[in-house]
Amino acid sequence: MGLHLKLVFQTCIVIAFIYFAQLLVLITLQYVPLNYDVSFLQLKTEINLFHYRIAFFTHVYSSIFVLLLGFFQFIPFIRKNYKKTHRIIGMLYILIILFLSAPSGLIMGYYGNGGIYSQLSFCLQAILWFITTLLANRYAIKGQYIKHFNFMTISYALTLSAISLRLFKWIIAVFWQLPPMDIYKLVVWLGWIINLIVAYGIIKFTNRKRQRLNQMKAL
Amino acid sequence: MKFIQYNLLILVLLSCSEQIKSNKKIQDEVMSAPGSQTNISKSDTLIVNNNIIIKNKADLIGNWVGWFEPDMGNQNNDLAVDDQIYWGRENKISLSIEDIEGENVKGHSVVAGNYRPFSGTISDSDTEYMITLKEPGDDKYDGSFQISMKKNQKIISGKWKAYKGIEINKRKFNLTKKLLKYNPNQLLEYSREYVDWTKLNTEKFREEYENEVFEYISTTFSSATESIYSINASNRKLSKKDLENLNKGDLLIIRNTIYARHGFSFKNRPLRIFFDAQEWYIPVNIDIKSNLTEIEKENIQLLLKYEKNAVEYYDSFGRG
């Protein structure tokens, strides 16, 4: 890829991220101060359950930080020049997911809308999120940075499903006007499967680039 | 400088909040009806005899229901939007004769959610009754009725003329006596489709065909699906499962069908045209709040919740 093209591409990604991240911040702010009768919760009768309430607000309040923090970890400039910053942000990212966002996501997934398949999707996603983040942490400690990168890419792809799920829902609603629950059942799966496919592509692409660089060095 | 930057940031944030929630309101004539209307007498509480054939004056008392059609000669007031809507501006009218004392007649009419009292006189010949009725005149749509009621017939027919120069100032009608029987099991029949043309989305299409470019405008309307013909909100408690996959048009119709079963007369045009086309529908009331059953009240609350959600969040960036 030419240098200019790469720059344009990266700028686009940053702008897109800022745009969608601020939308998610606004969604989170709907629940500040603590509000049981807004947006998603208006139709969610489970909010009357005490443990669901805890899980819901833990998830909403913690996940937004995961989304924002994770983005900085993929900026090569910070990774190379501010290793300590990378580590501190990384520790925060991992701790929040492992102790707050993923477990609360699993509980919410159990009560998910859209029937058994949707619940399965949410729970599976929460478990995969937990495992990939845990493994990424392990490999960072062991110094196996390629594997660390691979698992963190998957972990953040799952984090970004917060954006993609809502984006796909919007696209389907605007262009196909399907009934609301049909859309929901679709995006519950599409929202993270497509992200995983993209993550897999990124991992393959980066590893091939790395191999080529190593071969050139060897020559 | 910093101040300007912060202001810009806030502006951007505010403009985007529309995308996670739209501020559209849902329409509800019944629940938001002004309180002053509640003390108007209800036409279905009339003492009515069930004779539908006119033999004497007493048989005239009751609700006379039918089409209230424009009578404007060649002048065309029809409403047509795209190919999907054609409306000849007819409304269902309910003419309620409450009391006849000697020559004097009292009662009220209900058309398009408009309750108007009237009074007038009746005269009698061998073959028919002739009635002249006048509405008070303090409403833009007030006028006078000329009605002829042939003895030993089921139909009364007549003409109406507005006092003021409104768009359609002459109408005619043929009415039959009908008694509102509330039937919670009444389902909608396949008649006119529900189309809300007031909320249409216009899309431009371009097509190339054999080197020629065709441009056309197509309109899509907010409408309802098949589910409105099977879901009844009057005879059983609805659940989350019944409603979660319905679009806003479905929810709106299902809720308003409750009101229609109680004979509510709709002001809202798209709803009125839709329900007027239902054979069983008799619009005799403008206030039905106190007639609603417990099941219906609960269902209305649930339906309103889902409607609010559908209107605000269906095509926005979020879960909803």
Coordinates of C-alpha atoms in Angstrom, one line a residue:
Chain A
M1 CA 0.0 0.0 0.0
G2 CA 1.3 3.4 -0.9
L3 CA 2.1 5.8 1.9
H4 CA -0.6 8.3 1.0
L5 CA -3.3 5.6 0.7
K6 CA -2.3 4.2 4.0
L7 CA -2.6 7.6 5.6
V8 CA -6.0 8.2 4.1
F9 CA -7.2 4.8 5.3
Q10 CA -5.9 5.4 8.8
T11 CA -7.5 8.8 9.0
C12 CA -10.8 7.3 7.9
I13 CA -10.6 4.7 10.6
V14 CA -9.8 7.3 13.3
I15 CA -12.7 9.5 12.2
A16 CA -15.2 6.6 12.0
F17 CA -14.1 5.5 15.5
I18 CA -14.5 8.9 17.0
Y19 CA -17.9 9.3 15.4
F20 CA -19.3 5.9 16.6
A21 CA -17.5 6.1 20.0
Q22 CA -19.2 9.4 20.8
L23 CA -22.6 7.9 19.8
L24 CA -21.9 5.1 22.3
V25 CA -20.9 7.7 24.9
L26 CA -24.3 9.4 24.3
I27 CA -26.1 6.0 24.7
T28 CA -24.2 5.5 28.0
L29 CA -25.1 8.9 29.2
Q30 CA -28.8 8.1 28.8
Y31 CA -28.3 6.0 31.9
V32 CA -26.6 8.8 33.9
P33 CA -27.9 9.5 36.5
L34 CA -29.2 5.9 37.2
N35 CA -32.4 5.6 35.2
Y36 CA -34.5 2.5 35.0
D37 CA -37.0 3.8 32.5
V38 CA -35.1 4.9 29.4
S39 CA -34.4 3.5 26.0
F40 CA -33.6 -0.2 26.0
L41 CA -34.8 -0.6 29.6
Q42 CA -38.3 0.6 28.9
L43 CA -39.2 -2.8 27.4
K44 CA -36.9 -4.8 29.6
T45 CA -39.0 -6.2 32.4
E46 CA -36.0 -8.1 33.8
I47 CA -34.7 -4.7 35.2
N48 CA -36.9 -5.5 38.2
L49 CA -34.6 -8.3 39.1
F50 CA -31.9 -7.1 41.5
H51 CA -29.0 -9.1 40.0
Y52 CA -30.0 -8.1 36.4
R53 CA -29.9 -4.5 37.5
I54 CA -26.4 -4.9 38.9
A55 CA -25.3 -6.7 35.8
F56 CA -26.9 -4.2 33.4
F57 CA -25.4 -1.1 35.0
T58 CA -22.0 -2.7 35.5
H59 CA -21.9 -3.6 31.8
V60 CA -23.1 -0.2 30.6
Y61 CA -20.8 1.9 32.8
S62 CA -17.7 -0.3 32.4
S63 CA -17.8 -1.3 28.7
I64 CA -17.6 2.3 27.4
F65 CA -14.1 2.6 29.0
V66 CA -13.1 -0.8 27.4
L67 CA -14.1 0.5 24.0
L68 CA -12.2 3.8 24.4
L69 CA -9.1 2.4 26.0
G70 CA -8.7 -0.5 23.5
F71 CA -8.4 1.9 20.5
F72 CA -5.1 3.4 21.8
Q73 CA -3.5 0.0 22.0
F74 CA -3.5 -0.4 18.3
I75 CA -1.7 2.8 17.6
P76 CA 1.9 1.7 16.7
F77 CA 3.4 5.1 17.7
I78 CA 2.3 4.6 21.3
R79 CA 3.2 0.9 21.4
K80 CA 6.7 1.6 20.3
N81 CA 7.5 4.9 22.1
Y82 CA 5.4 4.7 25.2
K83 CA 5.7 1.1 26.3
K84 CA 4.7 1.9 29.9
T85 CA 1.6 3.7 28.8
H86 CA 0.7 0.8 26.6
R87 CA 1.1 -1.6 29.6
I88 CA -1.0 0.6 32.0
I89 CA -3.8 1.0 29.5
G90 CA -3.6 -2.7 28.7
M91 CA -3.9 -3.7 32.3
L92 CA -6.9 -1.5 32.7
Y93 CA -8.5 -2.9 29.6
I94 CA -7.9 -6.5 30.7
L95 CA -9.0 -6.0 34.3
I96 CA -12.3 -4.2 33.3
I97 CA -13.2 -6.9 30.9
L98 CA -12.3 -9.9 33.1
F99 CA -13.9 -8.6 36.3
L100 CA -16.7 -6.3 35.1
S101 CA -17.7 -6.2 31.5
A102 CA -17.5 -9.9 30.5
P103 CA -19.2 -11.5 33.6
S104 CA -21.9 -8.9 33.5
G105 CA -22.4 -9.5 29.8
L106 CA -22.8 -13.2 30.5
I107 CA -25.6 -12.5 33.0
M108 CA -27.3 -10.1 30.6
G109 CA -26.9 -12.6 27.8
Y110 CA -28.8 -15.2 29.8
Y111 CA -31.7 -12.8 29.9
G112 CA -31.2 -11.6 26.3
N113 CA -34.2 -10.7 24.1
G114 CA -35.0 -12.8 21.0
G115 CA -35.2 -16.3 22.4
I116 CA -32.8 -19.1 22.9
Y117 CA -30.5 -18.5 19.9
S118 CA -30.0 -14.9 20.8
Q119 CA -29.2 -15.8 24.4
L120 CA -26.8 -18.4 23.1
S121 CA -25.1 -15.8 20.9
F122 CA -24.7 -13.3 23.8
C123 CA -23.4 -15.8 26.2
L124 CA -21.0 -17.3 23.7
Q125 CA -19.7 -13.8 22.9
A126 CA -19.2 -13.0 26.6
I127 CA -17.2 -16.3 27.1
L128 CA -15.1 -15.8 24.0
W129 CA -14.4 -12.2 25.1
F130 CA -13.2 -13.4 28.5
I131 CA -11.0 -16.2 27.2
T132 CA -9.4 -14.2 24.4
T133 CA -8.6 -11.3 26.7
L134 CA -7.2 -13.7 29.3
L135 CA -5.0 -15.5 26.8
A136 CA -3.8 -12.2 25.3
N137 CA -2.7 -11.2 28.8
R138 CA -0.9 -14.5 29.3
Y139 CA 1.1 -14.1 26.1
A140 CA 2.0 -10.5 27.0
I141 CA 3.4 -11.7 30.3
K142 CA 5.3 -14.5 28.6
G143 CA 6.7 -12.1 26.0
Q144 CA 5.1 -13.9 23.1
Y145 CA 4.0 -10.7 21.4
I146 CA 2.8 -12.2 18.1
K147 CA 0.3 -14.4 19.9
H148 CA -0.5 -11.4 22.2
F149 CA -1.3 -9.3 19.2
N150 CA -3.5 -12.0 17.6
F151 CA -5.6 -12.5 20.7
M152 CA -5.9 -8.8 21.5
T153 CA -7.1 -8.3 17.9
I154 CA -9.9 -10.9 18.5
S155 CA -10.7 -9.4 21.9
Y156 CA -11.0 -5.9 20.6
A157 CA -13.0 -7.2 17.6
L158 CA -15.5 -8.6 20.1
T159 CA -15.4 -5.2 22.0
L160 CA -16.3 -3.4 18.8
S161 CA -19.4 -5.5 18.4
A162 CA -21.0 -2.8 20.6
I163 CA -20.7 -0.5 17.5
S164 CA -21.2 -3.1 14.7
L165 CA -24.3 -4.6 16.2
R166 CA -26.0 -1.2 16.4
L167 CA -24.7 -0.2 13.0
F168 CA -26.0 -3.3 11.3
K169 CA -29.3 -2.9 13.0
W170 CA -29.5 0.7 11.7
I171 CA -28.6 -0.4 8.1
I172 CA -31.1 -3.3 8.0
A173 CA -33.9 -1.0 9.5
V174 CA -33.2 1.7 6.9
F175 CA -32.7 -0.4 3.8
W176 CA -34.8 -3.5 4.3
Q177 CA -37.4 -2.3 6.9
L178 CA -37.6 -5.8 8.5
P179 CA -39.7 -6.3 11.6
P180 CA -37.8 -5.2 14.7
M181 CA -37.3 -8.6 16.4
D182 CA -36.2 -10.2 13.1
I183 CA -33.6 -7.5 12.8
Y184 CA -32.5 -8.1 16.4
K185 CA -32.1 -11.8 16.0
L186 CA -30.0 -11.2 12.9
V187 CA -27.6 -8.6 14.3
V188 CA -27.2 -10.5 17.6
W189 CA -25.1 -12.9 15.5
L190 CA -23.8 -10.7 12.7
G191 CA -22.7 -8.1 15.2
W192 CA -19.7 -10.2 16.3
I193 CA -19.3 -13.0 13.7
I194 CA -18.5 -10.4 11.0
N195 CA -16.0 -8.7 13.3
L196 CA -14.3 -12.0 14.0
I197 CA -13.9 -12.6 10.2
V198 CA -12.4 -9.2 9.8
A199 CA -10.1 -9.8 12.8
Y200 CA -9.0 -13.1 11.2
G201 CA -8.2 -11.2 8.0
I202 CA -6.1 -8.6 9.9
I203 CA -4.2 -11.3 11.8
K204 CA -3.4 -13.2 8.5
F205 CA -2.4 -9.9 6.8
T206 CA -0.1 -8.7 9.6
N207 CA 1.5 -12.1 10.0
R208 CA 2.3 -12.4 6.3
K209 CA 3.7 -8.9 6.3
R210 CA 5.9 -9.8 9.3
Q211 CA 7.1 -13.0 7.6
R212 CA 8.0 -11.0 4.5
L213 CA 10.0 -8.5 6.6
N214 CA 11.8 -11.3 8.4
Q215 CA 12.7 -12.9 5.0
M216 CA 14.1 -9.6 3.8
K217 CA 16.1 -9.2 6.9
A218 CA 17.5 -12.7 6.5
L219 CA 18.7 -11.9 3.0
Chain B
M1 CA -10.4 30.2 21.4
K2 CA -10.8 27.3 23.7
F3 CA -14.3 28.5 24.5
I4 CA -15.2 28.3 20.8
Q5 CA -13.8 24.8 20.5
Y6 CA -15.9 23.6 23.4
N7 CA -19.0 25.1 21.9
L8 CA -18.3 23.4 18.6
L9 CA -17.8 20.1 20.4
I10 CA -21.1 20.5 22.2
L11 CA -22.9 21.4 18.9
V12 CA -21.5 18.3 17.2
L13 CA -22.6 16.1 20.1
L14 CA -26.1 17.6 20.2
S15 CA -26.6 17.1 16.5
C16 CA -25.7 13.5 16.8
S17 CA -28.0 12.7 19.6
E18 CA -30.8 12.6 17.1
Q19 CA -29.2 9.5 15.7
I20 CA -29.6 7.5 18.9
K21 CA -33.1 8.7 19.6
S22 CA -35.6 10.5 17.5
N23 CA -38.0 12.9 19.3
K24 CA -41.1 12.0 17.4
K25 CA -44.3 11.7 19.4
I26 CA -46.9 9.0 19.1
Q27 CA -50.5 10.0 18.4
D28 CA -53.2 9.1 20.8
E29 CA -56.5 10.9 20.4
V30 CA -58.3 8.9 23.1
M31 CA -55.8 9.3 25.9
S32 CA -55.0 12.9 25.2
A33 CA -58.6 14.0 24.6
P34 CA -59.4 17.2 26.5
G35 CA -61.1 16.7 29.8
S36 CA -64.0 19.0 29.0
Q37 CA -65.3 16.5 26.5
T38 CA -65.9 13.8 29.1
N39 CA -69.2 15.2 30.4
I40 CA -70.8 15.0 26.9
S41 CA -73.5 12.4 27.0
K42 CA -72.7 9.1 25.4
S43 CA -74.8 8.2 22.5
D44 CA -74.8 4.5 23.3
T45 CA -76.6 5.1 26.5
L46 CA -79.7 6.2 24.7
I47 CA -83.0 4.6 25.3
V48 CA -83.5 3.1 21.9
N49 CA -86.0 0.7 20.6
N50 CA -84.7 -1.9 18.3
N51 CA -87.2 -1.5 15.5
I52 CA -85.2 -0.8 12.4
I53 CA -88.3 -0.3 10.3
I54 CA -89.9 3.1 10.8
K55 CA -93.5 2.8 11.7
N56 CA -94.0 5.6 14.2
K57 CA -92.1 8.6 15.6
A58 CA -90.7 6.5 18.5
D59 CA -88.9 4.3 15.9
L60 CA -86.9 7.3 14.8
I61 CA -85.1 7.5 18.1
G62 CA -81.7 6.0 17.9
N63 CA -78.4 6.0 16.1
W64 CA -78.6 6.4 12.3
V65 CA -75.3 5.4 10.7
G66 CA -74.0 5.6 7.2
W67 CA -71.8 7.4 4.7
F68 CA -71.7 11.1 4.7
E69 CA -70.7 11.9 1.1
P70 CA -69.8 15.1 -0.7
D71 CA -72.6 16.4 -2.9
M72 CA -70.7 18.9 -4.9
G73 CA -71.9 18.2 -8.4
N74 CA -68.9 18.1 -10.8
Q75 CA -66.5 19.6 -8.4
N76 CA -63.8 17.1 -7.4
N77 CA -62.5 17.1 -3.9
D78 CA -61.1 13.6 -3.9
L79 CA -57.8 12.8 -2.4
A80 CA -55.4 10.7 -4.3
V81 CA -51.8 10.1 -3.3
D82 CA -49.6 7.9 -5.5
D83 CA -51.6 4.8 -6.6
Q84 CA -52.1 3.6 -3.1
I85 CA -54.7 6.0 -1.7
Y86 CA -57.9 7.1 -3.2
W87 CA -60.4 8.7 -0.9
G88 CA -63.6 10.3 -2.1
R89 CA -63.8 12.4 1.1
E90 CA -66.7 10.4 2.5
N91 CA -66.9 9.9 6.3
K92 CA -69.1 7.6 8.4
I93 CA -71.7 9.7 10.2
S94 CA -73.8 8.8 13.2
L95 CA -76.9 10.9 13.6
S96 CA -78.4 10.3 17.0
I97 CA -82.0 11.3 17.5
E98 CA -82.4 11.5 21.3
D99 CA -85.8 12.9 21.9
I100 CA -89.0 13.8 20.0
E101 CA -91.5 15.9 21.8
G102 CA -94.5 16.9 19.6
E103 CA -92.8 18.8 16.7
N104 CA -89.5 19.2 18.4
V105 CA -86.5 17.0 17.8
K106 CA -83.2 16.9 19.7
G107 CA -80.0 15.0 19.3
H108 CA -76.5 15.1 18.1
S109 CA -74.3 14.1 15.2
V110 CA -70.8 12.6 15.3
V111 CA -68.6 12.9 12.3
A112 CA -64.8 12.6 12.2
G113 CA -64.5 12.9 15.9
N114 CA -66.6 16.0 16.0
Y115 CA -69.6 15.9 18.4
R116 CA -72.3 18.4 17.5
P117 CA -75.7 18.8 19.2
F118 CA -78.7 19.7 17.0
S119 CA -82.3 20.6 17.4
G120 CA -85.1 21.0 14.9
T121 CA -88.6 20.1 13.9
I122 CA -90.5 17.1 12.5
S123 CA -93.5 17.1 10.2
D124 CA -95.5 14.2 9.2
S125 CA -97.4 13.1 6.0
D126 CA -99.1 9.9 5.0
T127 CA -96.0 8.4 3.6
E128 CA -93.0 10.0 5.3
Y129 CA -91.6 12.1 8.1
M130 CA -89.7 15.2 7.2
I131 CA -87.1 16.5 9.6
T132 CA -85.2 19.8 9.6
L133 CA -82.2 20.0 12.0
K134 CA -79.9 22.8 12.9
E135 CA -76.5 22.7 14.5
P136 CA -75.6 25.6 16.8
G137 CA -73.4 27.4 14.4
D138 CA -70.4 28.1 16.6
D139 CA -68.3 25.5 15.0
K140 CA -66.7 25.9 11.6
Y141 CA -68.3 22.7 10.4
D142 CA -71.8 23.4 11.6
G143 CA -74.7 23.3 9.2
S144 CA -78.3 22.1 8.7
F145 CA -79.8 18.8 7.8
Q146 CA -82.8 18.0 5.6
I147 CA -84.0 14.5 6.2
S148 CA -86.8 12.4 4.8
M149 CA -87.9 9.2 6.5
K150 CA -90.3 7.1 4.5
K151 CA -92.7 5.1 6.5
N152 CA -92.2 1.3 6.5
Q153 CA -88.7 1.7 5.2
K154 CA -85.3 1.0 6.8
I155 CA -83.4 3.9 5.3
I156 CA -83.5 7.6 6.0
S157 CA -81.9 9.9 3.4
G158 CA -81.1 13.5 3.3
K159 CA -78.8 16.4 2.6
W160 CA -76.6 18.6 4.7
K161 CA -75.5 22.2 4.0
A162 CA -72.8 24.0 5.9
Y163 CA -73.4 27.6 7.2
K164 CA -70.0 28.6 6.2
G165 CA -68.0 28.4 3.0
I166 CA -65.9 25.4 3.8
E167 CA -64.3 23.2 1.2
I168 CA -67.1 20.6 1.1
N169 CA -70.2 22.5 2.0
K170 CA -72.9 20.1 0.7
R171 CA -73.2 16.5 1.7
K172 CA -75.8 13.7 1.2
F173 CA -76.4 10.6 3.2
N174 CA -78.4 7.4 3.4
L175 CA -78.5 6.0 6.9
T176 CA -79.8 2.9 8.7
K177 CA -80.5 2.5 12.4
K178 CA -77.7 0.7 14.2
L179 CA -77.1 -0.2 17.8
L180 CA -73.5 -0.3 19.0
K181 CA -72.9 -3.7 20.4
Y182 CA -69.5 -3.9 21.9
N183 CA -67.9 -7.2 20.8
P184 CA -64.5 -7.8 22.2
N185 CA -63.9 -10.7 19.7
Q186 CA -64.4 -8.5 16.7
L187 CA -61.4 -8.8 14.4
L188 CA -60.5 -6.5 11.5
E189 CA -61.8 -7.6 8.2
Y190 CA -59.8 -7.4 4.9
S191 CA -61.1 -4.1 3.6
R192 CA -59.1 -1.0 3.0
E193 CA -55.4 -1.1 3.8
Y194 CA -54.0 1.2 6.4
V195 CA -51.8 3.8 4.8
D196 CA -50.5 6.9 6.5
W197 CA -49.8 9.2 3.6
T198 CA -49.0 12.1 6.0
K199 CA -45.7 10.4 6.8
L200 CA -44.5 9.4 3.4
N201 CA -40.9 8.9 2.4
T202 CA -40.1 10.1 -1.1
E203 CA -37.4 8.3 -2.9
K204 CA -36.0 9.1 -6.3
F205 CA -35.1 6.3 -8.6
R206 CA -33.0 6.3 -11.8
E207 CA -33.1 3.6 -14.3
E208 CA -31.3 3.2 -17.5
Y209 CA -33.0 1.3 -20.3
E210 CA -31.7 1.0 -23.8
N211 CA -29.6 4.2 -23.4
E212 CA -32.5 6.1 -22.1
V213 CA -32.6 7.4 -18.5
F214 CA -35.9 7.2 -16.7
E215 CA -36.3 9.0 -13.4
Y216 CA -39.2 8.5 -11.2
I217 CA -40.3 9.2 -7.7
S218 CA -41.7 6.5 -5.6
T219 CA -43.3 6.9 -2.2
T220 CA -43.3 4.4 0.6
F221 CA -45.8 4.9 3.4
S222 CA -45.9 4.0 7.0
S223 CA -48.3 1.0 6.9
A224 CA -49.3 -2.2 8.7
T225 CA -48.7 -5.9 8.1
E226 CA -50.9 -8.9 8.2
S227 CA -50.6 -9.3 11.9
I228 CA -53.3 -6.6 12.5
Y229 CA -55.9 -9.2 11.3
S230 CA -55.0 -11.8 13.9
I231 CA -53.9 -10.0 17.1
N232 CA -56.9 -8.9 19.2
A233 CA -56.1 -6.5 22.1
S234 CA -59.6 -6.6 23.5
N235 CA -60.2 -10.2 24.5
R236 CA -56.9 -11.3 26.0
K237 CA -53.9 -9.9 27.8
L238 CA -51.1 -9.4 25.3
S239 CA -47.5 -10.3 26.1
K240 CA -44.1 -9.2 25.1
K241 CA -44.0 -12.1 22.6
D242 CA -47.1 -10.8 20.8
L243 CA -45.7 -7.3 20.3
E244 CA -41.9 -7.4 20.0
N245 CA -41.9 -8.1 16.2
L246 CA -44.5 -5.6 15.2
N247 CA -43.8 -2.4 13.4
K248 CA -45.2 1.0 14.5
G249 CA -48.1 0.8 12.0
D250 CA -49.2 -2.6 13.4
L251 CA -49.0 -1.4 17.0
L252 CA -51.0 1.8 16.2
I253 CA -53.8 -0.2 14.4
I254 CA -54.0 -2.9 17.1
R255 CA -54.4 -0.2 19.8
N256 CA -56.9 1.9 17.8
T257 CA -59.0 -1.2 17.0
I258 CA -59.7 -1.3 20.7
Y259 CA -61.2 2.2 20.5
A260 CA -63.0 1.3 17.2
R261 CA -64.8 -1.6 18.9
H262 CA -66.2 0.9 21.4
G263 CA -67.4 3.1 18.6
F264 CA -64.8 5.8 18.9
S265 CA -65.0 8.4 16.1
F266 CA -61.5 9.2 14.8
K267 CA -60.3 12.7 14.0
N268 CA -57.1 11.4 12.5
R269 CA -57.6 11.0 8.8
P270 CA -55.6 7.9 8.0
L271 CA -57.1 6.0 10.9
R272 CA -60.6 7.2 10.1
I273 CA -60.5 6.1 6.5
F274 CA -59.1 2.8 7.5
F275 CA -61.7 2.1 10.2
D276 CA -64.6 3.6 8.2
A277 CA -64.1 0.9 5.7
Q278 CA -64.7 -1.8 8.3
E279 CA -68.3 -3.0 7.9
W280 CA -68.9 -3.5 11.6
Y281 CA -67.5 -0.1 12.7
I282 CA -70.0 2.4 14.0
P283 CA -68.4 5.7 15.0
V284 CA -70.9 7.0 17.6
N285 CA -68.6 8.1 20.5
I286 CA -66.0 10.7 21.1
D287 CA -65.2 9.7 24.6
I288 CA -64.8 6.0 25.4
K289 CA -62.2 6.1 28.2
S290 CA -64.7 4.9 30.8
N291 CA -66.0 2.0 28.6
L292 CA -62.6 0.3 28.3
T293 CA -62.2 -3.0 30.1
E294 CA -59.3 -3.9 32.4
I295 CA -57.7 -6.1 29.8
E296 CA -57.9 -3.3 27.3
K297 CA -56.5 -0.7 29.6
E298 CA -53.5 -3.0 30.4
N299 CA -53.0 -3.8 26.7
I300 CA -53.1 -0.1 25.8
Q301 CA -50.4 0.7 28.3
L302 CA -48.2 -2.1 26.8
L303 CA -48.9 -1.1 23.2
L304 CA -48.1 2.5 24.0
K305 CA -44.7 1.4 25.4
Y306 CA -43.9 -0.6 22.3
E307 CA -45.1 2.2 20.0
K308 CA -43.0 4.8 21.8
N309 CA -40.0 2.5 21.4
A310 CA -40.7 1.8 17.7
V311 CA -41.1 5.5 16.9
E312 CA -38.0 6.6 18.8
Y313 CA -35.6 3.8 18.3
Y314 CA -36.6 1.5 15.3
D315 CA -34.3 3.1 12.7
S316 CA -31.8 4.7 15.1
F317 CA -28.3 3.7 16.1
G318 CA -29.0 1.6 19.2
R319 CA -30.7 -1.5 20.5
G320 CA -34.4 -0.6 20.6

